[in-house]
Amino acid sequence: MDKIVSLCKRRGFVYPGSDIYGGLANTFDFGPLGVELANNIKKSWWKNFVQDRSDMYGLDGGILMNPKIWEASGHTQGFIDTLVECKKCHKRFRTDQVDSKKCPECGGEFTEAKKFVPMFKTFVGPVEDSASVVYLRPETAQAIFVNFKNIIDSFHPVLPFGIAQIGKAFRNEITLGNFIFRKLEFEQMEIEYFVEEKNWEKYFKEWKKEIEKWVIDLGIGKKNIRWREHNKEELAHYSKHTEDIEYDFPFGGFKELYGLAYRTDYDLKNHSEKSGKDLRYIDLKTNEKFFPHVIEPSFGMERTMLAIFSEAYYEEEIKGVKRVVLKLNPAVAPIKVAVFPLLANKPNLIKKAKEIYDGLKKEFFITWDDRGNIGKRYYAQDEAGTPFCVTVDFETLEKDDVTVRERDSMKQERIKIKELAVYLEEKLNG
Ligand code: GAP
């Protein structure tokens, strides 16, 4: 884990939040490569679960919503963590995250468990009183439920169908969360999939397959994931049946990657009751009015990223020199191609390399490097997970071809400049 954290900082993937002021626990900033990786994960998710399907509708709801939503959803009463504090070292832990009755840090005794609602509160307007309280959403899901009728009215979807959203969610996490595994603000990629009650098990099983397929396609090894069913005590207040897909993270083993919950008609029914608006679905064939039931696949973007890092990080020794390489799936790799002139002080090499760089830049997210020697540049791109490096050398000037070096095998090939874009396109996008 330490090696991943250090590589993430060194190569501009993830920086600790507010670092120059001593940091703020459980906050992180994404650097230039982190932004690209995050965008590629979200693009892949949206393409797979929204664009490629004909039963899915996208949404981008607000982070701040009417606080009545959180009462109707049961969050203000039911979204509760319990915490204990060590009497000796005063560290706090969520009770569901400690196995023993003693502090794992110093062996001290714990206080009685206290309850708290992990939703962040803020105020709308100039007066900070109870009438102006709003919450930062702890899940994106509720924007989907409160827009259910809008989407029905605009698009007249027929069951089963889903509404998908990617966006920030916020939780007042009180325990230190392993790197980006547990953050105060994080991105969720959520789907509420509306079905007839009698079909919930069938679609639950289908979603398990869909989730598994997507993570494996991203490059996550099948042996490193498993499903685990929630027992009664850990079920969220809205769920009748939940299964987590867990990943074997490099800290503490299998932990929740994503959740898949059967939320029944809990949310639509409660919002209907509390808002006074009829959120029932009308079956146009039978004219029957009812609340659809909901299967909810809920993905965390940061946990996807951490699983990707864990999966892709390799160290190897070549002729006594250590090579660190991120074997990222090209679909999510931030930089697809790096272009180098062999030497930084030869204007004719620079000119040719710039032409190639400018041409490829329109097609792919690429980078330029002319610092240090070629070995150091390869080393840097291996750590960034860049699948291909293109080097312009003296032979290029005579033969109009370049050296293309592949990250994982380190094999080098000479490719004609006029064929380069097609060659890379085929290798990167299949
Ligand atoms: N709408 C359902 C829901 O929010 P959840 O299991 O509480 O369910 C869904 O959250 C996913 O969001 C988790 O499986 C995880 O991937 C991610 N997640 C939850 N809390 C997180 C946190 N503090 N930091 C990073 N990711 C988090």
PDB file of N, CA and C in Angstrom, residues 275-363:
ATOM      1  N   SER A 275     -44.162  13.607   0.234  1.00  0.00           N
ATOM      2  CA  SER A 275     -44.281  14.777  -0.651  1.00  0.00           C
ATOM      3  C   SER A 275     -45.736  15.001  -1.075  1.00  0.00           C
ATOM      4  N   GLY A 276     -46.549  13.977  -0.929  1.00  0.00           N
ATOM      5  CA  GLY A 276     -47.943  14.079  -1.382  1.00  0.00           C
ATOM      6  C   GLY A 276     -48.069  13.952  -2.901  1.00  0.00           C
ATOM      7  N   LYS A 277     -46.965  13.629  -3.584  1.00  0.00           N
ATOM      8  CA  LYS A 277     -47.011  13.452  -5.055  1.00  0.00           C
ATOM      9  C   LYS A 277     -47.067  11.951  -5.362  1.00  0.00           C
ATOM     10  N   ASP A 278     -47.931  11.601  -6.269  1.00  0.00           N
ATOM     11  CA  ASP A 278     -48.091  10.182  -6.604  1.00  0.00           C
ATOM     12  C   ASP A 278     -46.916   9.720  -7.483  1.00  0.00           C
ATOM     13  N   LEU A 279     -46.067   8.883  -6.948  1.00  0.00           N
ATOM     14  CA  LEU A 279     -44.895   8.429  -7.719  1.00  0.00           C
ATOM     15  C   LEU A 279     -45.086   7.000  -8.225  1.00  0.00           C
ATOM     16  N   ARG A 280     -46.358   6.592  -8.339  1.00  0.00           N
ATOM     17  CA  ARG A 280     -46.568   5.231  -8.846  1.00  0.00           C
ATOM     18  C   ARG A 280     -46.380   5.186 -10.360  1.00  0.00           C
ATOM     19  N   TYR A 281     -46.035   4.024 -10.824  1.00  0.00           N
ATOM     20  CA  TYR A 281     -45.848   3.762 -12.259  1.00  0.00           C
ATOM     21  C   TYR A 281     -47.180   3.224 -12.786  1.00  0.00           C
ATOM     22  N   ILE A 282     -47.526   3.624 -14.000  1.00  0.00           N
ATOM     23  CA  ILE A 282     -48.760   3.072 -14.584  1.00  0.00           C
ATOM     24  C   ILE A 282     -48.386   2.116 -15.711  1.00  0.00           C
ATOM     25  N   ASP A 283     -48.844   0.887 -15.576  1.00  0.00           N
ATOM     26  CA  ASP A 283     -48.631  -0.083 -16.655  1.00  0.00           C
ATOM     27  C   ASP A 283     -49.667   0.213 -17.737  1.00  0.00           C
ATOM     28  N   LEU A 284     -49.191   0.662 -18.895  1.00  0.00           N
ATOM     29  CA  LEU A 284     -50.122   1.129 -19.914  1.00  0.00           C
ATOM     30  C   LEU A 284     -50.956   0.003 -20.529  1.00  0.00           C
ATOM     31  N   LYS A 285     -50.459  -1.247 -20.377  1.00  0.00           N
ATOM     32  CA  LYS A 285     -51.240  -2.376 -20.919  1.00  0.00           C
ATOM     33  C   LYS A 285     -52.408  -2.723 -20.010  1.00  0.00           C
ATOM     34  N   THR A 286     -52.146  -2.717 -18.698  1.00  0.00           N
ATOM     35  CA  THR A 286     -53.182  -3.183 -17.759  1.00  0.00           C
ATOM     36  C   THR A 286     -53.829  -2.030 -16.987  1.00  0.00           C
ATOM     37  N   ASN A 287     -53.276  -0.838 -17.165  1.00  0.00           N
ATOM     38  CA  ASN A 287     -53.715   0.345 -16.417  1.00  0.00           C
ATOM     39  C   ASN A 287     -53.496   0.239 -14.913  1.00  0.00           C
ATOM     40  N   GLU A 288     -52.706  -0.753 -14.509  1.00  0.00           N
ATOM     41  CA  GLU A 288     -52.428  -0.957 -13.083  1.00  0.00           C
ATOM     42  C   GLU A 288     -51.420   0.102 -12.612  1.00  0.00           C
ATOM     43  N   LYS A 289     -51.681   0.625 -11.411  1.00  0.00           N
ATOM     44  CA  LYS A 289     -50.762   1.626 -10.819  1.00  0.00           C
ATOM     45  C   LYS A 289     -50.052   0.988  -9.650  1.00  0.00           C
ATOM     46  N   PHE A 290     -48.723   1.066  -9.627  1.00  0.00           N
ATOM     47  CA  PHE A 290     -48.002   0.472  -8.490  1.00  0.00           C
ATOM     48  C   PHE A 290     -46.609   1.099  -8.353  1.00  0.00           C
ATOM     49  N   PHE A 291     -46.002   0.859  -7.187  1.00  0.00           N
ATOM     50  CA  PHE A 291     -44.630   1.327  -6.976  1.00  0.00           C
ATOM     51  C   PHE A 291     -43.674   0.250  -7.486  1.00  0.00           C
ATOM     52  N   PRO A 292     -42.836   0.581  -8.445  1.00  0.00           N
ATOM     53  CA  PRO A 292     -41.847  -0.417  -8.875  1.00  0.00           C
ATOM     54  C   PRO A 292     -40.872  -0.722  -7.736  1.00  0.00           C
ATOM     55  N   HIS A 293     -40.275  -1.897  -7.774  1.00  0.00           N
ATOM     56  CA  HIS A 293     -39.234  -2.250  -6.810  1.00  0.00           C
ATOM     57  C   HIS A 293     -37.867  -1.934  -7.421  1.00  0.00           C
ATOM     58  N   VAL A 294     -36.872  -1.810  -6.563  1.00  0.00           N
ATOM     59  CA  VAL A 294     -35.597  -1.261  -7.031  1.00  0.00           C
ATOM     60  C   VAL A 294     -34.416  -2.178  -6.709  1.00  0.00           C
ATOM     61  N   ILE A 295     -33.607  -2.423  -7.726  1.00  0.00           N
ATOM     62  CA  ILE A 295     -32.308  -3.063  -7.545  1.00  0.00           C
ATOM     63  C   ILE A 295     -31.279  -1.949  -7.712  1.00  0.00           C
ATOM     64  N   GLU A 296     -30.367  -1.829  -6.769  1.00  0.00           N
ATOM     65  CA  GLU A 296     -29.424  -0.704  -6.808  1.00  0.00           C
ATOM     66  C   GLU A 296     -27.963  -1.170  -6.843  1.00  0.00           C
ATOM     67  N   PRO A 297     -27.353  -1.149  -8.025  1.00  0.00           N
ATOM     68  CA  PRO A 297     -25.896  -1.344  -8.062  1.00  0.00           C
ATOM     69  C   PRO A 297     -25.231  -0.005  -7.764  1.00  0.00           C
ATOM     70  N   SER A 298     -24.405   0.037  -6.732  1.00  0.00           N
ATOM     71  CA  SER A 298     -23.776   1.293  -6.322  1.00  0.00           C
ATOM     72  C   SER A 298     -22.256   1.131  -6.318  1.00  0.00           C
ATOM     73  N   PHE A 299     -21.607   1.877  -7.224  1.00  0.00           N
ATOM     74  CA  PHE A 299     -20.160   1.740  -7.427  1.00  0.00           C
ATOM     75  C   PHE A 299     -19.436   2.949  -6.845  1.00  0.00           C
ATOM     76  N   GLY A 300     -18.282   2.723  -6.239  1.00  0.00           N
ATOM     77  CA  GLY A 300     -17.450   3.837  -5.787  1.00  0.00           C
ATOM     78  C   GLY A 300     -16.319   4.037  -6.792  1.00  0.00           C
ATOM     79  N   MET A 301     -16.173   5.282  -7.263  1.00  0.00           N
ATOM     80  CA  MET A 301     -15.117   5.546  -8.246  1.00  0.00           C
ATOM     81  C   MET A 301     -13.736   5.364  -7.624  1.00  0.00           C
ATOM     82  N   GLU A 302     -13.536   5.907  -6.406  1.00  0.00           N
ATOM     83  CA  GLU A 302     -12.206   5.840  -5.775  1.00  0.00           C
ATOM     84  C   GLU A 302     -11.809   4.401  -5.459  1.00  0.00           C
ATOM     85  N   ARG A 303     -12.793   3.586  -5.042  1.00  0.00           N
ATOM     86  CA  ARG A 303     -12.444   2.185  -4.743  1.00  0.00           C
ATOM     87  C   ARG A 303     -12.097   1.444  -6.026  1.00  0.00           C
ATOM     88  N   THR A 304     -12.727   1.844  -7.129  1.00  0.00           N
ATOM     89  CA  THR A 304     -12.364   1.265  -8.427  1.00  0.00           C
ATOM     90  C   THR A 304     -10.911   1.609  -8.728  1.00  0.00           C
ATOM     91  N   MET A 305     -10.576   2.877  -8.488  1.00  0.00           N
ATOM     92  CA  MET A 305      -9.218   3.356  -8.755  1.00  0.00           C
ATOM     93  C   MET A 305      -8.197   2.585  -7.898  1.00  0.00           C
ATOM     94  N   LEU A 306      -8.532   2.411  -6.622  1.00  0.00           N
ATOM     95  CA  LEU A 306      -7.601   1.732  -5.719  1.00  0.00           C
ATOM     96  C   LEU A 306      -7.430   0.260  -6.122  1.00  0.00           C
ATOM     97  N   ALA A 307      -8.514  -0.368  -6.538  1.00  0.00           N
ATOM     98  CA  ALA A 307      -8.416  -1.763  -6.998  1.00  0.00           C
ATOM     99  C   ALA A 307      -7.563  -1.823  -8.268  1.00  0.00           C
ATOM    100  N   ILE A 308      -7.733  -0.834  -9.140  1.00  0.00           N
ATOM    101  CA  ILE A 308      -6.937  -0.788 -10.374  1.00  0.00           C
ATOM    102  C   ILE A 308      -5.449  -0.627 -10.044  1.00  0.00           C
ATOM    103  N   PHE A 309      -5.140   0.287  -9.129  1.00  0.00           N
ATOM    104  CA  PHE A 309      -3.731   0.465  -8.731  1.00  0.00           C
ATOM    105  C   PHE A 309      -3.176  -0.831  -8.146  1.00  0.00           C
ATOM    106  N   SER A 310      -3.958  -1.461  -7.264  1.00  0.00           N
ATOM    107  CA  SER A 310      -3.475  -2.671  -6.584  1.00  0.00           C
ATOM    108  C   SER A 310      -3.203  -3.771  -7.602  1.00  0.00           C
ATOM    109  N   GLU A 311      -4.069  -3.839  -8.585  1.00  0.00           N
ATOM    110  CA  GLU A 311      -3.962  -4.879  -9.606  1.00  0.00           C
ATOM    111  C   GLU A 311      -2.784  -4.617 -10.548  1.00  0.00           C
ATOM    112  N   ALA A 312      -2.543  -3.326 -10.842  1.00  0.00           N
ATOM    113  CA  ALA A 312      -1.613  -2.977 -11.916  1.00  0.00           C
ATOM    114  C   ALA A 312      -0.167  -2.786 -11.452  1.00  0.00           C
ATOM    115  N   TYR A 313       0.035  -2.633 -10.136  1.00  0.00           N
ATOM    116  CA  TYR A 313       1.379  -2.304  -9.641  1.00  0.00           C
ATOM    117  C   TYR A 313       2.306  -3.525  -9.698  1.00  0.00           C
ATOM    118  N   TYR A 314       3.395  -3.402 -10.408  1.00  0.00           N
ATOM    119  CA  TYR A 314       4.398  -4.480 -10.492  1.00  0.00           C
ATOM    120  C   TYR A 314       5.785  -3.911 -10.263  1.00  0.00           C
ATOM    121  N   GLU A 315       6.606  -4.728  -9.622  1.00  0.00           N
ATOM    122  CA  GLU A 315       8.032  -4.379  -9.517  1.00  0.00           C
ATOM    123  C   GLU A 315       8.811  -5.521 -10.113  1.00  0.00           C
ATOM    124  N   GLU A 316       9.807  -5.234 -10.909  1.00  0.00           N
ATOM    125  CA  GLU A 316      10.664  -6.316 -11.412  1.00  0.00           C
ATOM    126  C   GLU A 316      12.099  -5.810 -11.494  1.00  0.00           C
ATOM    127  N   GLU A 317      13.029  -6.771 -11.538  1.00  0.00           N
ATOM    128  CA  GLU A 317      14.431  -6.383 -11.612  1.00  0.00           C
ATOM    129  C   GLU A 317      14.971  -6.804 -12.963  1.00  0.00           C
ATOM    130  N   ILE A 318      15.532  -5.852 -13.678  1.00  0.00           N
ATOM    131  CA  ILE A 318      16.101  -6.180 -14.982  1.00  0.00           C
ATOM    132  C   ILE A 318      17.562  -5.768 -14.976  1.00  0.00           C
ATOM    133  N   LYS A 319      18.401  -6.761 -15.131  1.00  0.00           N
ATOM    134  CA  LYS A 319      19.858  -6.566 -15.083  1.00  0.00           C
ATOM    135  C   LYS A 319      20.249  -5.712 -13.876  1.00  0.00           C
ATOM    136  N   GLY A 320      19.718  -6.072 -12.713  1.00  0.00           N
ATOM    137  CA  GLY A 320      20.071  -5.392 -11.469  1.00  0.00           C
ATOM    138  C   GLY A 320      19.389  -4.047 -11.266  1.00  0.00           C
ATOM    139  N   VAL A 321      18.546  -3.622 -12.228  1.00  0.00           N
ATOM    140  CA  VAL A 321      17.867  -2.329 -12.073  1.00  0.00           C
ATOM    141  C   VAL A 321      16.383  -2.592 -11.801  1.00  0.00           C
ATOM    142  N   LYS A 322      15.859  -1.910 -10.764  1.00  0.00           N
ATOM    143  CA  LYS A 322      14.443  -2.112 -10.416  1.00  0.00           C
ATOM    144  C   LYS A 322      13.548  -1.349 -11.393  1.00  0.00           C
ATOM    145  N   ARG A 323      12.529  -2.049 -11.921  1.00  0.00           N
ATOM    146  CA  ARG A 323      11.550  -1.376 -12.782  1.00  0.00           C
ATOM    147  C   ARG A 323      10.205  -1.440 -12.076  1.00  0.00           C
ATOM    148  N   VAL A 324       9.570  -0.270 -11.918  1.00  0.00           N
ATOM    149  CA  VAL A 324       8.210  -0.218 -11.366  1.00  0.00           C
ATOM    150  C   VAL A 324       7.299   0.081 -12.535  1.00  0.00           C
ATOM    151  N   VAL A 325       6.281  -0.744 -12.691  1.00  0.00           N
ATOM    152  CA  VAL A 325       5.394  -0.534 -13.833  1.00  0.00           C
ATOM    153  C   VAL A 325       3.939  -0.677 -13.409  1.00  0.00           C
ATOM    154  N   LEU A 326       3.123   0.246 -13.903  1.00  0.00           N
ATOM    155  CA  LEU A 326       1.675   0.141 -13.688  1.00  0.00           C
ATOM    156  C   LEU A 326       1.094  -0.471 -14.954  1.00  0.00           C
ATOM    157  N   LYS A 327       0.709  -1.755 -14.848  1.00  0.00           N
ATOM    158  CA  LYS A 327       0.197  -2.430 -16.047  1.00  0.00           C
ATOM    159  C   LYS A 327      -1.298  -2.147 -16.187  1.00  0.00           C
ATOM    160  N   LEU A 328      -1.597  -0.886 -16.500  1.00  0.00           N
ATOM    161  CA  LEU A 328      -2.991  -0.457 -16.600  1.00  0.00           C
ATOM    162  C   LEU A 328      -3.606  -0.921 -17.911  1.00  0.00           C
ATOM    163  N   ASN A 329      -4.884  -1.260 -17.848  1.00  0.00           N
ATOM    164  CA  ASN A 329      -5.638  -1.507 -19.067  1.00  0.00           C
ATOM    165  C   ASN A 329      -5.581  -0.217 -19.907  1.00  0.00           C
ATOM    166  N   PRO A 330      -5.191  -0.298 -21.199  1.00  0.00           N
ATOM    167  CA  PRO A 330      -5.079   0.926 -22.005  1.00  0.00           C
ATOM    168  C   PRO A 330      -6.345   1.779 -22.002  1.00  0.00           C
ATOM    169  N   ALA A 331      -7.504   1.149 -21.804  1.00  0.00           N
ATOM    170  CA  ALA A 331      -8.762   1.917 -21.814  1.00  0.00           C
ATOM    171  C   ALA A 331      -8.808   2.932 -20.672  1.00  0.00           C
ATOM    172  N   VAL A 332      -8.150   2.633 -19.549  1.00  0.00           N
ATOM    173  CA  VAL A 332      -8.182   3.577 -18.427  1.00  0.00           C
ATOM    174  C   VAL A 332      -6.862   4.313 -18.227  1.00  0.00           C
ATOM    175  N   ALA A 333      -5.804   3.866 -18.885  1.00  0.00           N
ATOM    176  CA  ALA A 333      -4.497   4.516 -18.703  1.00  0.00           C
ATOM    177  C   ALA A 333      -4.632   6.016 -19.006  1.00  0.00           C
ATOM    178  N   PRO A 334      -4.105   6.881 -18.122  1.00  0.00           N
ATOM    179  CA  PRO A 334      -4.261   8.328 -18.338  1.00  0.00           C
ATOM    180  C   PRO A 334      -3.578   8.777 -19.623  1.00  0.00           C
ATOM    181  N   ILE A 335      -2.299   8.421 -19.770  1.00  0.00           N
ATOM    182  CA  ILE A 335      -1.559   8.802 -20.978  1.00  0.00           C
ATOM    183  C   ILE A 335      -1.504   7.566 -21.860  1.00  0.00           C
ATOM    184  N   LYS A 336      -1.909   7.723 -23.100  1.00  0.00           N
ATOM    185  CA  LYS A 336      -1.921   6.548 -23.986  1.00  0.00           C
ATOM    186  C   LYS A 336      -0.560   6.378 -24.678  1.00  0.00           C
ATOM    187  N   VAL A 337       0.058   7.498 -25.036  1.00  0.00           N
ATOM    188  CA  VAL A 337       1.320   7.440 -25.795  1.00  0.00           C
ATOM    189  C   VAL A 337       2.240   8.574 -25.325  1.00  0.00           C
ATOM    190  N   ALA A 338       3.542   8.261 -25.200  1.00  0.00           N
ATOM    191  CA  ALA A 338       4.526   9.317 -24.926  1.00  0.00           C
ATOM    192  C   ALA A 338       5.438   9.430 -26.151  1.00  0.00           C
ATOM    193  N   VAL A 339       5.723  10.658 -26.549  1.00  0.00           N
ATOM    194  CA  VAL A 339       6.586  10.864 -27.723  1.00  0.00           C
ATOM    195  C   VAL A 339       7.906  11.494 -27.258  1.00  0.00           C
ATOM    196  N   PHE A 340       9.024  10.886 -27.699  1.00  0.00           N
ATOM    197  CA  PHE A 340      10.345  11.398 -27.315  1.00  0.00           C
ATOM    198  C   PHE A 340      11.207  11.655 -28.549  1.00  0.00           C
ATOM    199  N   PRO A 341      11.929  12.791 -28.577  1.00  0.00           N
ATOM    200  CA  PRO A 341      13.053  12.884 -29.510  1.00  0.00           C
ATOM    201  C   PRO A 341      14.236  12.187 -28.812  1.00  0.00           C
ATOM    202  N   LEU A 342      15.026  11.411 -29.535  1.00  0.00           N
ATOM    203  CA  LEU A 342      16.112  10.673 -28.874  1.00  0.00           C
ATOM    204  C   LEU A 342      17.014  11.616 -28.067  1.00  0.00           C
ATOM    205  N   LEU A 343      17.345  12.758 -28.689  1.00  0.00           N
ATOM    206  CA  LEU A 343      18.198  13.730 -27.999  1.00  0.00           C
ATOM    207  C   LEU A 343      17.494  15.093 -27.993  1.00  0.00           C
ATOM    208  N   ALA A 344      17.673  15.826 -26.876  1.00  0.00           N
ATOM    209  CA  ALA A 344      16.952  17.091 -26.730  1.00  0.00           C
ATOM    210  C   ALA A 344      17.681  18.252 -27.397  1.00  0.00           C
ATOM    211  N   ASN A 345      18.925  18.012 -27.885  1.00  0.00           N
ATOM    212  CA  ASN A 345      19.695  19.134 -28.439  1.00  0.00           C
ATOM    213  C   ASN A 345      19.913  19.010 -29.940  1.00  0.00           C
ATOM    214  N   LYS A 346      19.080  18.232 -30.592  1.00  0.00           N
ATOM    215  CA  LYS A 346      19.203  18.087 -32.056  1.00  0.00           C
ATOM    216  C   LYS A 346      17.925  18.632 -32.702  1.00  0.00           C
ATOM    217  N   PRO A 347      17.998  19.866 -33.277  1.00  0.00           N
ATOM    218  CA  PRO A 347      16.780  20.520 -33.778  1.00  0.00           C
ATOM    219  C   PRO A 347      16.014  19.674 -34.802  1.00  0.00           C
ATOM    220  N   ASN A 348      16.741  18.903 -35.659  1.00  0.00           N
ATOM    221  CA  ASN A 348      15.992  18.134 -36.673  1.00  0.00           C
ATOM    222  C   ASN A 348      15.197  16.980 -36.033  1.00  0.00           C
ATOM    223  N   LEU A 349      15.733  16.399 -34.948  1.00  0.00           N
ATOM    224  CA  LEU A 349      14.985  15.349 -34.230  1.00  0.00           C
ATOM    225  C   LEU A 349      13.768  15.955 -33.528  1.00  0.00           C
ATOM    226  N   ILE A 350      13.984  17.120 -32.908  1.00  0.00           N
ATOM    227  CA  ILE A 350      12.890  17.793 -32.179  1.00  0.00           C
ATOM    228  C   ILE A 350      11.756  18.136 -33.150  1.00  0.00           C
ATOM    229  N   LYS A 351      12.161  18.674 -34.321  1.00  0.00           N
ATOM    230  CA  LYS A 351      11.152  19.119 -35.298  1.00  0.00           C
ATOM    231  C   LYS A 351      10.287  17.931 -35.727  1.00  0.00           C
ATOM    232  N   LYS A 352      10.948  16.821 -36.060  1.00  0.00           N
ATOM    233  CA  LYS A 352      10.212  15.631 -36.522  1.00  0.00           C
ATOM    234  C   LYS A 352       9.310  15.087 -35.408  1.00  0.00           C
ATOM    235  N   ALA A 353       9.880  15.035 -34.193  1.00  0.00           N
ATOM    236  CA  ALA A 353       9.105  14.496 -33.068  1.00  0.00           C
ATOM    237  C   ALA A 353       7.892  15.386 -32.771  1.00  0.00           C
ATOM    238  N   LYS A 354       8.077  16.699 -32.901  1.00  0.00           N
ATOM    239  CA  LYS A 354       6.954  17.634 -32.656  1.00  0.00           C
ATOM    240  C   LYS A 354       5.832  17.408 -33.657  1.00  0.00           C
ATOM    241  N   GLU A 355       6.234  17.171 -34.932  1.00  0.00           N
ATOM    242  CA  GLU A 355       5.209  16.924 -35.975  1.00  0.00           C
ATOM    243  C   GLU A 355       4.384  15.688 -35.598  1.00  0.00           C
ATOM    244  N   ILE A 356       5.092  14.641 -35.167  1.00  0.00           N
ATOM    245  CA  ILE A 356       4.406  13.392 -34.789  1.00  0.00           C
ATOM    246  C   ILE A 356       3.512  13.631 -33.570  1.00  0.00           C
ATOM    247  N   TYR A 357       4.058  14.353 -32.611  1.00  0.00           N
ATOM    248  CA  TYR A 357       3.313  14.664 -31.383  1.00  0.00           C
ATOM    249  C   TYR A 357       2.032  15.436 -31.724  1.00  0.00           C
ATOM    250  N   ASP A 358       2.169  16.470 -32.559  1.00  0.00           N
ATOM    251  CA  ASP A 358       0.991  17.286 -32.895  1.00  0.00           C
ATOM    252  C   ASP A 358      -0.073  16.462 -33.615  1.00  0.00           C
ATOM    253  N   GLY A 359       0.374  15.534 -34.480  1.00  0.00           N
ATOM    254  CA  GLY A 359      -0.574  14.697 -35.223  1.00  0.00           C
ATOM    255  C   GLY A 359      -1.316  13.738 -34.291  1.00  0.00           C
ATOM    256  N   LEU A 360      -0.562  13.076 -33.392  1.00  0.00           N
ATOM    257  CA  LEU A 360      -1.174  12.069 -32.507  1.00  0.00           C
ATOM    258  C   LEU A 360      -2.049  12.709 -31.434  1.00  0.00           C
ATOM    259  N   LYS A 361      -1.722  13.960 -31.082  1.00  0.00           N
ATOM    260  CA  LYS A 361      -2.433  14.631 -29.986  1.00  0.00           C
ATOM    261  C   LYS A 361      -3.927  14.777 -30.266  1.00  0.00           C
ATOM    262  N   LYS A 362      -4.239  14.860 -31.552  1.00  0.00           N
ATOM    263  CA  LYS A 362      -5.661  15.000 -31.914  1.00  0.00           C
ATOM    264  C   LYS A 362      -6.414  13.691 -31.676  1.00  0.00           C
ATOM    265  N   GLU A 363      -5.675  12.574 -31.683  1.00  0.00           N
ATOM    266  CA  GLU A 363      -6.328  11.261 -31.571  1.00  0.00           C
ATOM    267  C   GLU A 363      -6.364  10.732 -30.136  1.00  0.00           C
TER     268      GLU A 363
END
